[in-house]
Coordinates of C-alpha atoms and ligand atoms in Angstrom, one line a residue:
X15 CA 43.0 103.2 90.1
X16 CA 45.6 106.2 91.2
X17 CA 47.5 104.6 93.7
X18 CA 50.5 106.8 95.6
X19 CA 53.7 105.6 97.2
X20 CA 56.0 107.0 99.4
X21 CA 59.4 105.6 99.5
X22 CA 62.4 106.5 101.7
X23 CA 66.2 105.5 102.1
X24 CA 68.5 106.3 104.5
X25 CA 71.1 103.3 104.7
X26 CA 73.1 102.2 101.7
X27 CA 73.3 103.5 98.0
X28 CA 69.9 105.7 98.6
X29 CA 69.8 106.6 94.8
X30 CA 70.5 103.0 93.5
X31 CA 68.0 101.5 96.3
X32 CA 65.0 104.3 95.3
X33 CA 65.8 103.2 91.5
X34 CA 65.5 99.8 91.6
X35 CA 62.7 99.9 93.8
X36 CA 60.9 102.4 91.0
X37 CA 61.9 100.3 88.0
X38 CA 60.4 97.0 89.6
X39 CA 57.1 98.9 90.1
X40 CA 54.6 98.0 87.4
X41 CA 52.1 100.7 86.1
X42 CA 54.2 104.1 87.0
X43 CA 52.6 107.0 86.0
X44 CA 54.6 109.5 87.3
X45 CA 57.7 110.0 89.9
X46 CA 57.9 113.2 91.7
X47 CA 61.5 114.5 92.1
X48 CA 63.9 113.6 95.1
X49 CA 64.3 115.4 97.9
X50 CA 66.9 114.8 100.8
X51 CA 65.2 115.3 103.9
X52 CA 65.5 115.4 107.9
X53 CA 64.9 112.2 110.2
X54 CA 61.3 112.1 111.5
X55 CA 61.8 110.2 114.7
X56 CA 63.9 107.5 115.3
X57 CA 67.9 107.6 116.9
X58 CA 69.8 110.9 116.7
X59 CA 72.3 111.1 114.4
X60 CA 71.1 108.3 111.5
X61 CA 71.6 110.1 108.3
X62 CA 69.4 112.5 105.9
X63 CA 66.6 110.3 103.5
X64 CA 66.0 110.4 99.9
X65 CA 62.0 110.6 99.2
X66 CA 60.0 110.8 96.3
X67 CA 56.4 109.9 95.4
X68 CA 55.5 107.7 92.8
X69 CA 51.8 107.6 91.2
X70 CA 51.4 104.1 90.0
X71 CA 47.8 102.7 88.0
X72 CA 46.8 99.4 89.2
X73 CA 43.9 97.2 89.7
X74 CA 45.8 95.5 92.8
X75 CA 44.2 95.8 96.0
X76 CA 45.2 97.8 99.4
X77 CA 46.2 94.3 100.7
X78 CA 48.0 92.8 97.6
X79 CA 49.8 96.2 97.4
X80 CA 50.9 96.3 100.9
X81 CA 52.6 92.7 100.0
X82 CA 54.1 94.0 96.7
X83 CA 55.3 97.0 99.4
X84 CA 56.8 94.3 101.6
X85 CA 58.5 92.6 98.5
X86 CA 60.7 95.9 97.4
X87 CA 61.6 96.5 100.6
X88 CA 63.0 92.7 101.4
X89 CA 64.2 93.1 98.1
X90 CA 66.5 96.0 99.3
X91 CA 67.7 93.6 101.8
X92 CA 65.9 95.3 104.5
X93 CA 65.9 94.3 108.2
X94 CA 63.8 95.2 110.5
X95 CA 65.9 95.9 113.7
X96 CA 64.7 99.0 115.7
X97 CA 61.3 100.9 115.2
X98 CA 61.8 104.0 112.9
X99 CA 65.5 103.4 112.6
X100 CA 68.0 103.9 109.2
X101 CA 66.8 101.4 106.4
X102 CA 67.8 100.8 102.7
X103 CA 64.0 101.1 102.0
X104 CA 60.6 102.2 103.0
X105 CA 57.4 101.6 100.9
X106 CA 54.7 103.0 102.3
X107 CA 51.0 103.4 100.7
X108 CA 49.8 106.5 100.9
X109 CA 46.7 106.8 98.8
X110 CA 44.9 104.9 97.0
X111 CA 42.0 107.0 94.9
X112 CA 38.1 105.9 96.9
X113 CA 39.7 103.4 99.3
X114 CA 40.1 103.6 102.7
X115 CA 41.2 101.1 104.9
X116 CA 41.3 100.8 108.8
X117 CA 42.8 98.0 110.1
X118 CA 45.3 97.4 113.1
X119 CA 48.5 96.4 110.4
X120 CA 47.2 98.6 107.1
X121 CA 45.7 102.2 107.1
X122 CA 44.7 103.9 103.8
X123 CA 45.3 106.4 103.7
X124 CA 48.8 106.8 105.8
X125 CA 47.3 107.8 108.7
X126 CA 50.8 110.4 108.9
X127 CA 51.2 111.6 105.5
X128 CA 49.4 114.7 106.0
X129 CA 51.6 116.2 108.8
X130 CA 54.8 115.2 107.6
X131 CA 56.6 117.3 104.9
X132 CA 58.9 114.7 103.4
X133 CA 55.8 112.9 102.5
X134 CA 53.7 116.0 101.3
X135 CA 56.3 117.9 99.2
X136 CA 56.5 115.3 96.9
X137 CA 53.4 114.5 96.7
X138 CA 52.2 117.5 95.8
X139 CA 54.6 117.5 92.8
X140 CA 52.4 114.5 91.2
X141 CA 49.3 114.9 92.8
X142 CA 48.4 118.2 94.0
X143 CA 44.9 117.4 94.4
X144 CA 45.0 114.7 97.1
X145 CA 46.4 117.7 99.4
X146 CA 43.8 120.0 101.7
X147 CA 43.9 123.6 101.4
X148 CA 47.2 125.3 103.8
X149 CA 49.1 121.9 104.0
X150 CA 51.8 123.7 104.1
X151 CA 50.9 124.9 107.7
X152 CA 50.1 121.7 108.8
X153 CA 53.4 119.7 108.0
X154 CA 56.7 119.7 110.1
X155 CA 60.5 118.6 108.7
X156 CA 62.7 120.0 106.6
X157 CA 63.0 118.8 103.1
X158 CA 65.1 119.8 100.2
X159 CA 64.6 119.4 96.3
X160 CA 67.5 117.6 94.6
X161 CA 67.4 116.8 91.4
X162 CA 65.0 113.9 90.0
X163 CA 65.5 109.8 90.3
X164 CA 67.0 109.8 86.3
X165 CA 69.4 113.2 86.6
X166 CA 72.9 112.3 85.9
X167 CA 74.4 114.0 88.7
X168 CA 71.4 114.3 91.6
Ligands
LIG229 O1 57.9 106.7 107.2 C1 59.0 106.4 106.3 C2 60.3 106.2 107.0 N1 60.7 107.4 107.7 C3 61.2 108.6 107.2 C4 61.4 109.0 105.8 O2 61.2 108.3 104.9 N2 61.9 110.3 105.7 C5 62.3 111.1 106.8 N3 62.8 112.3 106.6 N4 62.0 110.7 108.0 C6 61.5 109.4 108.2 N5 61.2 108.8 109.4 C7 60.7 107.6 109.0 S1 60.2 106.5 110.2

């Protein structure tokens, strides 16, 4: 099955934290580019994230992949201090091809992805067909291609 992640870093080596977090990840298909992008929510004044997408094939389901999710991100020595505040890493699933899940700690897909352009740009980079027609009226932020995860000097 297409599964899509989105991951984010703001705290710490972002490159080095998005990298590792990739290369643990079994079954990547593809890894959009990153792109440095504004703070949705959260304090004023925490620093610009790294995003990218990645496509991953697995037979895991939307539970088991929400723990392997949980795993990168304590993995990345995350802590989980204030709600939508800086972090070394976020996993979140996005899309997961004919699931969909509704339950009150796991939504398939990310009930956000869709209006939020961090999420969306890159996504559209692996897997333009998971986006409606005009999302690029519907999505807010701004976002900024840099280079890919493996480029020397991104
Ligand atoms: O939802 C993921 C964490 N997150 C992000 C993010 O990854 N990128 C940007 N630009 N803003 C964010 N706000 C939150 S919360």
């Amino acid at each position: 099955m297409r599964v899509l992640l989105g991951l984010g870093s703001n705290l710490g080596d972002r490159r080095r934290l998005l990298a590792e977090a990739v290369d643990s990840l079994s079954g990547v298909v593809a890894v959009s580019p990153l792109y440095e992008t504004a703070p949705v929510g959260g304090p004023s004044g925490q620093g610009a994230f790294l995003n990218l997408v990645v496509e991953i094939d697995s037979d895991l389901s939307a539970r088991e992949l929400l723990g392997v999710c949980q795993r990168l991100e304590a993995a990345a020595e995350r802590v989980r201090t204030e709600r939508w505040g800086p972090r070394t890493l976020d996993v979140d699933i996005l899309w997961i091809d004919g699931v969909t899940v509704d339950e009150p700690d796991l939504e398939v897909p990310h009930p956000r992805m869709w209006s939020r352009r961090f999420v969306m740009a890159p996504l559209v980079d692996v897997a333009p067909d998971v986006a409606p027609a005009g999302w690029e009226r519907q999505v807010e932020g701004d976002v900024r291609q840099v280079g890919r995860l493996d480029d020397e000097d991104s």
